[in-house]
Short mmCIF file of the C-alpha atoms (twelve columns), coordinates in Angstrom:
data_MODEL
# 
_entry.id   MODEL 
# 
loop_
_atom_site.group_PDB 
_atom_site.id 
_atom_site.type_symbol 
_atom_site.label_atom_id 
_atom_site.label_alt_id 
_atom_site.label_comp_id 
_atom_site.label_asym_id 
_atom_site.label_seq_id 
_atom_site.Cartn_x 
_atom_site.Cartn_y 
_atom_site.Cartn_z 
_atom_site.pdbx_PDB_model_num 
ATOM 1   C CA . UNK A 1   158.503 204.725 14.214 1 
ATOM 2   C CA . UNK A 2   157.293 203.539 17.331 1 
ATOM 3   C CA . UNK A 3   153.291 203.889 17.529 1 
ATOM 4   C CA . UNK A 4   153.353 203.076 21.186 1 
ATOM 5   C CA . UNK A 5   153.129 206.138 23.789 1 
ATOM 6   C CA . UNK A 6   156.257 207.113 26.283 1 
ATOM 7   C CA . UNK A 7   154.923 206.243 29.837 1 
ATOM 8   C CA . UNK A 8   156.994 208.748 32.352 1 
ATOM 9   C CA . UNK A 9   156.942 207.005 35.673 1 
ATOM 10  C CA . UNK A 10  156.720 209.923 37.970 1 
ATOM 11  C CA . UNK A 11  156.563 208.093 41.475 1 
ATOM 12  C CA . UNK A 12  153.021 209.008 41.436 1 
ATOM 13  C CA . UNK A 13  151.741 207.082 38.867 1 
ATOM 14  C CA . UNK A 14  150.918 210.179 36.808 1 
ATOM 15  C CA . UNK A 15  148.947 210.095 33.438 1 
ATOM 16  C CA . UNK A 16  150.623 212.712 31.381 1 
ATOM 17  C CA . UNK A 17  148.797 210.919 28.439 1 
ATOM 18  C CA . UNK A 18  145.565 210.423 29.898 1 
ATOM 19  C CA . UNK A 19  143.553 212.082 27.955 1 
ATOM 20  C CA . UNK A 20  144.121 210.118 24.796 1 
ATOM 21  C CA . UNK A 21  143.619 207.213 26.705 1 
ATOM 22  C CA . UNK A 22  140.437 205.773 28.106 1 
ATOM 23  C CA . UNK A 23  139.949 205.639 31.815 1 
ATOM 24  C CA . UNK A 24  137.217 203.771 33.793 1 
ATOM 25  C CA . UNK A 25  136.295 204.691 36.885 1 
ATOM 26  C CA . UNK A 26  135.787 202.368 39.524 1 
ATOM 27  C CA . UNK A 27  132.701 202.617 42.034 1 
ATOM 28  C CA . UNK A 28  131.908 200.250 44.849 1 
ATOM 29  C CA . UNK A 29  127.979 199.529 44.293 1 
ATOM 30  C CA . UNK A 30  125.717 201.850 46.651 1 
ATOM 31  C CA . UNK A 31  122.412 200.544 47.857 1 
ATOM 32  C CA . UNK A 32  119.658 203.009 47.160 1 
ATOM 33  C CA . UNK A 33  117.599 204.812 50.441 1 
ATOM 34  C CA . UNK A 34  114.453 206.510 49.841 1 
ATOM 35  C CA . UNK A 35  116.332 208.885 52.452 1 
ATOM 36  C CA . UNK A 36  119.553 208.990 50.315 1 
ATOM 37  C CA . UNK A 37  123.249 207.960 50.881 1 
ATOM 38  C CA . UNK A 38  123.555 207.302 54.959 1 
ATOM 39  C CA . UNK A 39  125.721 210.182 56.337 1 
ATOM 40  C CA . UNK A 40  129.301 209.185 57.094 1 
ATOM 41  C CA . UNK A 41  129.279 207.301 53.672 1 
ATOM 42  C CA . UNK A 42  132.588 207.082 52.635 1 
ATOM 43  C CA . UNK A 43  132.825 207.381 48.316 1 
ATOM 44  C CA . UNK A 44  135.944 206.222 47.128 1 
ATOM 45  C CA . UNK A 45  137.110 206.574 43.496 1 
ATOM 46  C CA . UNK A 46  140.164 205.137 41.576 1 
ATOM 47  C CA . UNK A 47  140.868 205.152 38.166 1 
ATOM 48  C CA . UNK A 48  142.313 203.026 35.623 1 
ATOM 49  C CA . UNK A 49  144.201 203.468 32.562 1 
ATOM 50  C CA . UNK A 50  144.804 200.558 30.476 1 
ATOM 51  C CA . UNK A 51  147.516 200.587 27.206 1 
ATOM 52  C CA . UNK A 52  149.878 198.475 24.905 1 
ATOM 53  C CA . UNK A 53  153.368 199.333 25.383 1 
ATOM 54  C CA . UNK A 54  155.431 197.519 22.485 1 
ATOM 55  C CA . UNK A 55  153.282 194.708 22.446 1 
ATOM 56  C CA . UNK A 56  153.030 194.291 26.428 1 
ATOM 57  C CA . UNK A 57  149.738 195.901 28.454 1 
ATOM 58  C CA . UNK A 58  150.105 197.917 30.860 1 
ATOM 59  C CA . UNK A 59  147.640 199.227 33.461 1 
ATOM 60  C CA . UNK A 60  148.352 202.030 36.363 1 
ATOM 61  C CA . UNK A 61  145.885 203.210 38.688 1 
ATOM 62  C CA . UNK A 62  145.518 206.586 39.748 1 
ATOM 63  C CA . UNK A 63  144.920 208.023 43.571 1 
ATOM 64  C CA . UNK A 64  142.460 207.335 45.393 1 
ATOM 65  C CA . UNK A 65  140.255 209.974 45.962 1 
ATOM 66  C CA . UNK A 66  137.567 210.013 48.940 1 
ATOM 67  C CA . UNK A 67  134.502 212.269 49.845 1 
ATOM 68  C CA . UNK A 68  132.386 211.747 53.217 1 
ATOM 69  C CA . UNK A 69  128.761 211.399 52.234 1 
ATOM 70  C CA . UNK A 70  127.612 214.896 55.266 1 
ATOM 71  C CA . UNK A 71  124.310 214.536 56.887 1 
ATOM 72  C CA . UNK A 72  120.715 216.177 55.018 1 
ATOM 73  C CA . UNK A 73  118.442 217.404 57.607 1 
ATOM 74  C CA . UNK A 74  114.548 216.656 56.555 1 
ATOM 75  C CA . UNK A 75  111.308 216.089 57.806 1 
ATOM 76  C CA . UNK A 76  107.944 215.913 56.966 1 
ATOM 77  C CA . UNK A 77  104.792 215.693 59.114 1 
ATOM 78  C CA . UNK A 78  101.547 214.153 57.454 1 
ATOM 79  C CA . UNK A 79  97.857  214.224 58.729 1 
ATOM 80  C CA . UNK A 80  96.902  210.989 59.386 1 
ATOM 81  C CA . UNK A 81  93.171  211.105 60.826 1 
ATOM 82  C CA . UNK A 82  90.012  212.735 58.879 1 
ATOM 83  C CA . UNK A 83  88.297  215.431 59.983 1 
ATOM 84  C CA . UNK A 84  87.143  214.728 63.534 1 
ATOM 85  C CA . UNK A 85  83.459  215.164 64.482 1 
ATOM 86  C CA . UNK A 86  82.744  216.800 68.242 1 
ATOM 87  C CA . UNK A 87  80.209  218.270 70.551 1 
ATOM 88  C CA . UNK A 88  80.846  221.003 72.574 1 
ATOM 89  C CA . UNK A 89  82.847  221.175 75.642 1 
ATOM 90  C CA . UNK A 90  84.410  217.740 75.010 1 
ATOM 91  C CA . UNK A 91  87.617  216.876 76.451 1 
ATOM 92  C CA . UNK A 92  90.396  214.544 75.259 1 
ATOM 93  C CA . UNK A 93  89.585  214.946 72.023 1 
ATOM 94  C CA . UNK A 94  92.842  213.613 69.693 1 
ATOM 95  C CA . UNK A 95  93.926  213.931 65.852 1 
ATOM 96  C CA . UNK A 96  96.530  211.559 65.039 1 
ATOM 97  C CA . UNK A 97  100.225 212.840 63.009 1 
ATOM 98  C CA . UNK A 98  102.952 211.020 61.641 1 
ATOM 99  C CA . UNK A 99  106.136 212.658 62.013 1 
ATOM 100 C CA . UNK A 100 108.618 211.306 59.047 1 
ATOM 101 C CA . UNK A 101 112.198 211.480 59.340 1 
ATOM 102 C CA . UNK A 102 113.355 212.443 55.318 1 
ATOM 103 C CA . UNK A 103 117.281 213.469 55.960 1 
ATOM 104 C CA . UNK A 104 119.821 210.584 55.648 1 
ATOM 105 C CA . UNK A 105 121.103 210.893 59.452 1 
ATOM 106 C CA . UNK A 106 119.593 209.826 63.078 1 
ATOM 107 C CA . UNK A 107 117.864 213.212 64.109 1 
ATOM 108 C CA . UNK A 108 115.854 214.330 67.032 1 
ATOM 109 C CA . UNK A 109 113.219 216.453 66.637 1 
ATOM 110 C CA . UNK A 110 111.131 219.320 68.968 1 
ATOM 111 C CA . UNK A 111 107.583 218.948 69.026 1 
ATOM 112 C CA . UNK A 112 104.872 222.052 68.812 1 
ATOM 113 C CA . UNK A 113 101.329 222.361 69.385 1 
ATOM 114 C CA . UNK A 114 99.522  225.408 67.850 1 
ATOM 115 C CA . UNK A 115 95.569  225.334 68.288 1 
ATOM 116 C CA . UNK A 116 95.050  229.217 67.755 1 
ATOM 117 C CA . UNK A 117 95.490  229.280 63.543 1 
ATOM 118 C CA . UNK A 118 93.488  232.286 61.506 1 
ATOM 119 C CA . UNK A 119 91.110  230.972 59.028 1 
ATOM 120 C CA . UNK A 120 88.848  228.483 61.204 1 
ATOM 121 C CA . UNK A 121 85.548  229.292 63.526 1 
ATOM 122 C CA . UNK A 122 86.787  228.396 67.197 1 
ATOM 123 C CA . UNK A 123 90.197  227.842 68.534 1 
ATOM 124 C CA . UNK A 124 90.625  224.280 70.272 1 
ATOM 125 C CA . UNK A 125 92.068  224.458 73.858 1 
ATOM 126 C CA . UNK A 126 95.089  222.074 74.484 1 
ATOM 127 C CA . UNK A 127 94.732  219.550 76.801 1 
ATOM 128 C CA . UNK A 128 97.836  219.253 80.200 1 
ATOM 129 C CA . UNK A 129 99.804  217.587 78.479 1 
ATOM 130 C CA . UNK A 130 98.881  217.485 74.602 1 
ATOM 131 C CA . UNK A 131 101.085 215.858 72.423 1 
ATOM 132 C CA . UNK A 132 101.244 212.134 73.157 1 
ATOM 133 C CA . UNK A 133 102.870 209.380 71.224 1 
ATOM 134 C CA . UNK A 134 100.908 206.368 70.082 1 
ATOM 135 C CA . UNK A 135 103.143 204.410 72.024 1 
ATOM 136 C CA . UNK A 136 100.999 200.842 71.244 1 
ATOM 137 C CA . UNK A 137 100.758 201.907 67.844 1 
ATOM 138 C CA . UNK A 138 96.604  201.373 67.744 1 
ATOM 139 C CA . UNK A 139 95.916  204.601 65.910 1 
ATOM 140 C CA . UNK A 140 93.453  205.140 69.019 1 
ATOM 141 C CA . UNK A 141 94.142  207.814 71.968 1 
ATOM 142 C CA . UNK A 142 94.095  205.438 75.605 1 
ATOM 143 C CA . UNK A 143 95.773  205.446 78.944 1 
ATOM 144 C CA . UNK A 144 99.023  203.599 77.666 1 
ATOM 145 C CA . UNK A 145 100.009 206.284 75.024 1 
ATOM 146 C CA . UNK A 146 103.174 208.413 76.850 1 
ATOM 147 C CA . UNK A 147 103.120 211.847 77.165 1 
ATOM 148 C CA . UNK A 148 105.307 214.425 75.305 1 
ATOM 149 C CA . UNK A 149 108.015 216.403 77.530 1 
ATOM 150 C CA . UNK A 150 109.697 218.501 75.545 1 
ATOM 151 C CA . UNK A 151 113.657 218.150 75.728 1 
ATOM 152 C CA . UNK A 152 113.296 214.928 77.992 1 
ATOM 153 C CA . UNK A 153 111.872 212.649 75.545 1 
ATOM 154 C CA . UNK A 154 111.849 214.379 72.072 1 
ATOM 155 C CA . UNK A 155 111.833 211.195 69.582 1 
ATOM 156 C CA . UNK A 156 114.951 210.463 68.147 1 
ATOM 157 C CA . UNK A 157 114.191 209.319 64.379 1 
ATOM 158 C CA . UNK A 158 116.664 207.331 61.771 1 
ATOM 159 C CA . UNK A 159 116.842 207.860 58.348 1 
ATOM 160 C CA . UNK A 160 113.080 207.315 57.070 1 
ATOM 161 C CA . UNK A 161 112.196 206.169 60.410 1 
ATOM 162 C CA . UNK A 162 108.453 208.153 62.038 1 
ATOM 163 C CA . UNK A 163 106.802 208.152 64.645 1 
ATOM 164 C CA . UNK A 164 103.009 208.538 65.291 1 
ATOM 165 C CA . UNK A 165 101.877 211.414 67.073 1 
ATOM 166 C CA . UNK A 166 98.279  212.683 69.204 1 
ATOM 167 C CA . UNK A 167 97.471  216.163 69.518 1 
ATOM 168 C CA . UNK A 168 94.763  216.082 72.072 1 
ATOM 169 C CA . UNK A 169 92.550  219.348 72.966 1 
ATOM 170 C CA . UNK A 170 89.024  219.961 74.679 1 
ATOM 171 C CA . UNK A 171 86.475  221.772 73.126 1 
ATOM 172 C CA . UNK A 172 84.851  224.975 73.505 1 
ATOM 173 C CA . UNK A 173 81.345  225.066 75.439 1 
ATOM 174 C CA . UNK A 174 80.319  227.975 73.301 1 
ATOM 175 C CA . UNK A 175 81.832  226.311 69.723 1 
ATOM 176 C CA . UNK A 176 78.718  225.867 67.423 1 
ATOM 177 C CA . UNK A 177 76.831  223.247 65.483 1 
ATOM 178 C CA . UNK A 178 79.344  222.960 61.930 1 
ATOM 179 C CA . UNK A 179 81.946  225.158 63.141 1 
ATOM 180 C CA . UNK A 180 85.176  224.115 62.490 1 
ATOM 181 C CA . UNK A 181 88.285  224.309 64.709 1 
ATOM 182 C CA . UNK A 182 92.130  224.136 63.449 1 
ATOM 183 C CA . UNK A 183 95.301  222.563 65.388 1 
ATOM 184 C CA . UNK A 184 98.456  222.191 63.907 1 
ATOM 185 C CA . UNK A 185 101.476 220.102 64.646 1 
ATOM 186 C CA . UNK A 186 105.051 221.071 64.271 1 
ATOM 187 C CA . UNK A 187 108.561 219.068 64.142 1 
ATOM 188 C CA . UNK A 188 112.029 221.203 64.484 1 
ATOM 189 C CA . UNK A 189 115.121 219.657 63.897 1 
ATOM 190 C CA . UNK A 190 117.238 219.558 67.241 1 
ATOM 191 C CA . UNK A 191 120.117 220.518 65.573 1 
ATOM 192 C CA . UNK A 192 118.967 223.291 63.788 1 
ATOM 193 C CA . UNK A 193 116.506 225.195 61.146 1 
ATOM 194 C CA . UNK A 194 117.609 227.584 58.091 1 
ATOM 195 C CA . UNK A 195 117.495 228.118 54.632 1 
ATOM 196 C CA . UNK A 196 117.996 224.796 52.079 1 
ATOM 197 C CA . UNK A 197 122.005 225.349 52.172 1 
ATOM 198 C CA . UNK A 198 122.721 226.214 55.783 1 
ATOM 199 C CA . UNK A 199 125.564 224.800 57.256 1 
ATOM 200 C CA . UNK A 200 126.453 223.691 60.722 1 
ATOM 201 C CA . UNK A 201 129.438 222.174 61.367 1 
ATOM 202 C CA . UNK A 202 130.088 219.003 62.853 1 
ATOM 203 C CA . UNK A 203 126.970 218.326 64.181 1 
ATOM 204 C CA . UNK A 204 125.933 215.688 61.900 1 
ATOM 205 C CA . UNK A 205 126.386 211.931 62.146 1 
ATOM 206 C CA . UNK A 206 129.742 210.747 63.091 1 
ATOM 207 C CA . UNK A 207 130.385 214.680 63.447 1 
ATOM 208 C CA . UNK A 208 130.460 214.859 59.743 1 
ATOM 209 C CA . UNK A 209 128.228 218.526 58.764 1 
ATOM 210 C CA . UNK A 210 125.003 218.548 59.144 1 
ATOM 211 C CA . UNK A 211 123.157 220.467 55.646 1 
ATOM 212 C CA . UNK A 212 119.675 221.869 56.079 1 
ATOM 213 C CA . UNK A 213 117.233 220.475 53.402 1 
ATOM 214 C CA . UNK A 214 114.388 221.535 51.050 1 
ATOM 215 C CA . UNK A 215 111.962 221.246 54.213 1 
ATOM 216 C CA . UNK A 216 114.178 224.294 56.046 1 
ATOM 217 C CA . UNK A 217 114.561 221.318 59.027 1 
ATOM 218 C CA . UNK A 218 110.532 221.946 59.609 1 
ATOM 219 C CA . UNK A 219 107.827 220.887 59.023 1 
ATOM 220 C CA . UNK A 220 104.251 220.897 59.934 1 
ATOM 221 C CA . UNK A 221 100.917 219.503 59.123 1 
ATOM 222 C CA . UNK A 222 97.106  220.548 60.760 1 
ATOM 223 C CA . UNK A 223 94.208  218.752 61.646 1 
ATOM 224 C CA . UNK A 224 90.572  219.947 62.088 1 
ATOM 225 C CA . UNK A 225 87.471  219.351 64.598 1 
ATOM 226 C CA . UNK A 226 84.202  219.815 63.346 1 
ATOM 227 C CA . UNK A 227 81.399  220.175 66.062 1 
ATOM 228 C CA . UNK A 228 78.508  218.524 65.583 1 
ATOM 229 C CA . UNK A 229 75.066  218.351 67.434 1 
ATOM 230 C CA . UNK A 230 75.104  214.434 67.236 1 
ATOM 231 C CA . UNK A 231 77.350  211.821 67.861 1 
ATOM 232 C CA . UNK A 232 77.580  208.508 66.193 1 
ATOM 233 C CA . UNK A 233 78.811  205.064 67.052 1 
ATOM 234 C CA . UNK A 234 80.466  203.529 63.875 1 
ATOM 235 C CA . UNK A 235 82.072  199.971 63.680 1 
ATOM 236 C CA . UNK A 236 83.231  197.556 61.356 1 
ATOM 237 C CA . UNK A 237 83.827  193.509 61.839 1 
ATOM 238 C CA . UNK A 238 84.660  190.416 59.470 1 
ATOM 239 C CA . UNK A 239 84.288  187.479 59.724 1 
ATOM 240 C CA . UNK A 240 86.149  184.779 57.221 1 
ATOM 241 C CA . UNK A 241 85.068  181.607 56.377 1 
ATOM 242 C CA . UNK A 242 87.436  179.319 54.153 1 
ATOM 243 C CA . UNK A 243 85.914  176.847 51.273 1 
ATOM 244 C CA . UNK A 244 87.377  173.832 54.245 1 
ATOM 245 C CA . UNK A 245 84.607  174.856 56.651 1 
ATOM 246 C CA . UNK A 246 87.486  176.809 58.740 1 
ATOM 247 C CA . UNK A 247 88.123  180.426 59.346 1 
ATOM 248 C CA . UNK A 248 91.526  181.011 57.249 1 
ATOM 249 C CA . UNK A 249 91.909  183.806 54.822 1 
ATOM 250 C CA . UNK A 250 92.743  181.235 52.127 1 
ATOM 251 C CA . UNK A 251 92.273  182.085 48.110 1 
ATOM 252 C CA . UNK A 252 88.650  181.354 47.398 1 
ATOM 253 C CA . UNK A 253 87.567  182.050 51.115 1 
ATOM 254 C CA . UNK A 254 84.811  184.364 51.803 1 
ATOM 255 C CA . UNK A 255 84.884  187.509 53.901 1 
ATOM 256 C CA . UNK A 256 81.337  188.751 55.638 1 
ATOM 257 C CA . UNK A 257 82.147  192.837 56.442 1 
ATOM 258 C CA . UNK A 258 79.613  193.892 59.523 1 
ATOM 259 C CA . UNK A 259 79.173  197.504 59.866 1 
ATOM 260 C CA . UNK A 260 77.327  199.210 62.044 1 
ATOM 261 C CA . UNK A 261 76.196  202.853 62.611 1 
ATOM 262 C CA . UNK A 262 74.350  204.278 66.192 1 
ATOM 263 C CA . UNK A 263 73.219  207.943 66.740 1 
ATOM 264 C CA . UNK A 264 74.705  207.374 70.583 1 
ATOM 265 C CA . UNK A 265 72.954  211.547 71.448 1 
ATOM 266 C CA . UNK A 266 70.613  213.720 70.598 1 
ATOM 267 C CA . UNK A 267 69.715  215.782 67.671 1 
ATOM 268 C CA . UNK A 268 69.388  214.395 63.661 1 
ATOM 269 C CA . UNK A 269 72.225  212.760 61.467 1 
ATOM 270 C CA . UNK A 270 70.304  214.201 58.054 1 
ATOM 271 C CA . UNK A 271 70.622  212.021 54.794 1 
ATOM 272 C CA . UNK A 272 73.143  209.691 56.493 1 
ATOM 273 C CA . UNK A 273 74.777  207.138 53.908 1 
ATOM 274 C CA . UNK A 274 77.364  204.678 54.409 1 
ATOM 275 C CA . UNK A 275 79.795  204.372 51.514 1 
ATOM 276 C CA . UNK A 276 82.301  200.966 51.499 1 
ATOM 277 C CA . UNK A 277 84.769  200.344 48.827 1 
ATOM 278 C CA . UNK A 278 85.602  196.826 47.946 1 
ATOM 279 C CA . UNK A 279 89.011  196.006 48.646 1 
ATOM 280 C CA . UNK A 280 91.396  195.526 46.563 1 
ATOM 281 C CA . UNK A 281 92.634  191.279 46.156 1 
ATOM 282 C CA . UNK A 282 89.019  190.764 46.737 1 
ATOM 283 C CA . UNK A 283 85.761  190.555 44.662 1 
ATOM 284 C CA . UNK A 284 81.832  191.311 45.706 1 
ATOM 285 C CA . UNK A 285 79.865  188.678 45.884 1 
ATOM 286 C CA . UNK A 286 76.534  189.361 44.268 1 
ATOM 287 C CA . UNK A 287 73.271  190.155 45.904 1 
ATOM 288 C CA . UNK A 288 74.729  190.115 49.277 1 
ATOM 289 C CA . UNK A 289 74.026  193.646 51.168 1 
ATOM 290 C CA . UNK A 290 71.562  193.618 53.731 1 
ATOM 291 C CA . UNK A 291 70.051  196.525 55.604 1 
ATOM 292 C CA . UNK A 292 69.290  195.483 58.962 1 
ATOM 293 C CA . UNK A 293 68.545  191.881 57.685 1 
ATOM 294 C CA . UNK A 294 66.645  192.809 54.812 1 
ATOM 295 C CA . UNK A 295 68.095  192.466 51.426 1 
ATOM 296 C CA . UNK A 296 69.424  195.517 49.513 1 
ATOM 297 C CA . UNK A 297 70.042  194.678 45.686 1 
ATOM 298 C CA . UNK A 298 72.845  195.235 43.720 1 
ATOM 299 C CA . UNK A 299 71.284  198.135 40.799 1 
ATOM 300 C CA . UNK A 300 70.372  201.775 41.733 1 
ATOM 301 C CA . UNK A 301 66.699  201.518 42.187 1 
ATOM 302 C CA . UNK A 302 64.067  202.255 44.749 1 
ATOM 303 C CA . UNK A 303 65.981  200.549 47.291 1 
ATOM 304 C CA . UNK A 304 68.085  201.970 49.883 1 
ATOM 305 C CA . UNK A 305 71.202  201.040 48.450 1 
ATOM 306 C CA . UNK A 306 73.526  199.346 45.312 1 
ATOM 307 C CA . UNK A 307 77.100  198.058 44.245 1 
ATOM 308 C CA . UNK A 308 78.071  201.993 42.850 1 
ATOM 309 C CA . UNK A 309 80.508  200.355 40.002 1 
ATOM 310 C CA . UNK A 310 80.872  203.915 38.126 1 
ATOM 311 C CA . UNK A 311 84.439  203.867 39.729 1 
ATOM 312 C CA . UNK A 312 85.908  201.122 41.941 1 
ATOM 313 C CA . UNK A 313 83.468  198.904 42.993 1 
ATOM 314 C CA . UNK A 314 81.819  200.103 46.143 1 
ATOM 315 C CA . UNK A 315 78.810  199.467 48.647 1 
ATOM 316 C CA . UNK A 316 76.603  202.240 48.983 1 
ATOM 317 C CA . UNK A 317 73.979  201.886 51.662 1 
ATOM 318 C CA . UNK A 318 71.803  205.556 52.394 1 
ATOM 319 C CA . UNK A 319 70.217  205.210 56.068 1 
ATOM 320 C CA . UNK A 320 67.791  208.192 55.850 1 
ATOM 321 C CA . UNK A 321 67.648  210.220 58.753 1 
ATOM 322 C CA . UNK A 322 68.821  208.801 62.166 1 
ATOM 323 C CA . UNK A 323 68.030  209.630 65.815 1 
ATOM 324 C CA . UNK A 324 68.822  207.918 68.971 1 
ATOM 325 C CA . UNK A 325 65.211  206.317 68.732 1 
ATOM 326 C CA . UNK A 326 66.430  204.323 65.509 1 
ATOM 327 C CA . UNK A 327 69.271  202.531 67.231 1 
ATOM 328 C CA . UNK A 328 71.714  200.394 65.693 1 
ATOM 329 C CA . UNK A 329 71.716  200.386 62.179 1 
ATOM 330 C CA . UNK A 330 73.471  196.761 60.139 1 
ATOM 331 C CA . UNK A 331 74.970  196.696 56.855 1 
ATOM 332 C CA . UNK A 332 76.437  193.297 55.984 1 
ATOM 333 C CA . UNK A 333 77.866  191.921 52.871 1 
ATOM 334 C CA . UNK A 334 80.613  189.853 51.432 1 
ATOM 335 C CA . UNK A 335 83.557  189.467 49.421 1 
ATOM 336 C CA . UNK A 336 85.780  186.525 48.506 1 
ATOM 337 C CA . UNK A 337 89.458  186.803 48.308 1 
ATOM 338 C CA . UNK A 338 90.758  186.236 44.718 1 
# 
């Protein structure tokens, strides 16, 4: 008896025995997006069946079959500056956003300012215009950042693509020493908003469907002012100086961080303290803080500051109580890079 299988040619190339058999399935490689499989993906599958027939193999492949990859619709906004210090009835003041395109499809997105949230002291008063992007990419509001319109210019975002965003409001004459103030950004998909599921038709990339995501096509993210009485000037410099008397940030060079803190109004910065972790690649070089010139040593003792190693290494320098009168206050000290 023959122990080989019948193979019925059926013009198809129909298994009839394929489920004795073993098939492989054959998958072009996919490259793997944080944002997914790019809509209009094509996935194509064919099969394989391999088999002796009286000695000879044989192998038939099956259909091809092919599914269009539709498009996700996702976004997330994130918070990207800490909580912003203000006096009152300040203008122009601006908290910085990062709109994040999370879908796997080009999508444009609406843009919302809300500065009138529950839950905080004082309501911020949007500036004419408020949103602006960070068009030079400084994390700083200036004169070159371009204004918002909404519907002429809403930012267009690829797949994992964002785009940095200002909200920018004035502040209340009548807001109050520690108060805090809310405003909240907000990014709508274009094409549409829903339930994770919802459906519309054609009006993803390539016209494939468009599917709303776990973010419901939404999202939104809020920043906060907190008024205070004074206002500080706070900056930080290096300077690098390489083992070859140059100024390359070669292995072994060393790295002198300048920071500097000004009370720049009136009123009392209480138990100011200026906390500076090392950074990572880099290590502290020993005994090297100074306080306006004069050394600061490493250890926690009577001094006004130390190398705080309970955690990662950082510089901890306490300045006391500062007014105008004090002026600048310098904290220097250096690292080398590893």
């Amino acid at each position: 008896m023959d122990k080989h299988p019948t193979i019925t040619d059926t013009g198809n190339r129909g298994l009839p025995l394929a489920a004795a058999l073993a098939v492989i399935g054959l998958f072009g490689a996919m490259p793997v997006l944080a944002a997914g499989t790019p809509a209009g993906t094509l996935i194509e599958n064919t099969a394989t069946v391999s088999f002796d027939l009286a000695g000879t193999p044989i192998s038939l492949q099956s259909n091809t079959t092919t599914i269009t990859v539709v498009e996700r619709i996702d976004v997330v906004v994130t918070l990207q500056s800490s909580q912003l210090l203000v006096s009152p009835s300040a203008v122009d003041q601006a908290v910085l956003f990062r709109v994040t395109n999370t879908g796997n499809g080009n999508e444009t997105f609406s843009l919302l300012i809300d500065s009138t949230l529950v839950g905080d002291d004082f309501d911020p008063v949007p500036a004419v215009p408020a949103i602006y992007f960070d068009s030079d990419g400084s994390g700083d509001f200036n004169v070159g950042d371009l204004a918002y319109d909404p519907g002429v210019n809403d930012p267009v975002l690829t797949a994992d693509a964002s785009v940095d965003v200002f909200l920018v409001n004035d502040i209340p004459g009548t807001a109050l020493n520690g108060q805090v103030g809310f405003t909240q950004l907000t990014a709508t998909s274009t094409t549409g908003t829903g339930v994770p599921g919802t459906s519309y038709a054609g009006l993803g990339d390539g016209g494939v469907d468009a599917i709303i995501g776990t973010t419901q096509g939404e999202a939104a993210a809020v920043g906060e002012y907190l008024v205070s009485n004074v206002e500080l000037s706070f900056v930080k410099t290096q300077a690098v100086a390489d083992p070859f008397g140059g100024t390359e940030p070669v292995p072994g060079a060393t790295i002198t961080y300048t920071v500097t803190v000004e009370v720049t109004s009136a009123g009392i910065a209480s138990a100011s303290a200026l906390s500076d972790p090392i950074p990572v690649y880099t290590t502290y070089v020993p005994d090297s803080i100074r306080l306006n010139a004069a050394a600061i040593s490493d250890g926690a003792d009577a001094d006004a500051g130390e190398l705080d190693t309970s955690g990662a290494p950082t510089v901890v320098v306490r300045l006391g109580d500062l007014t105008q009168a004090d002026g600048i206050q310098t904290v220097v000290f250096q690292v080398t890079i590893d």
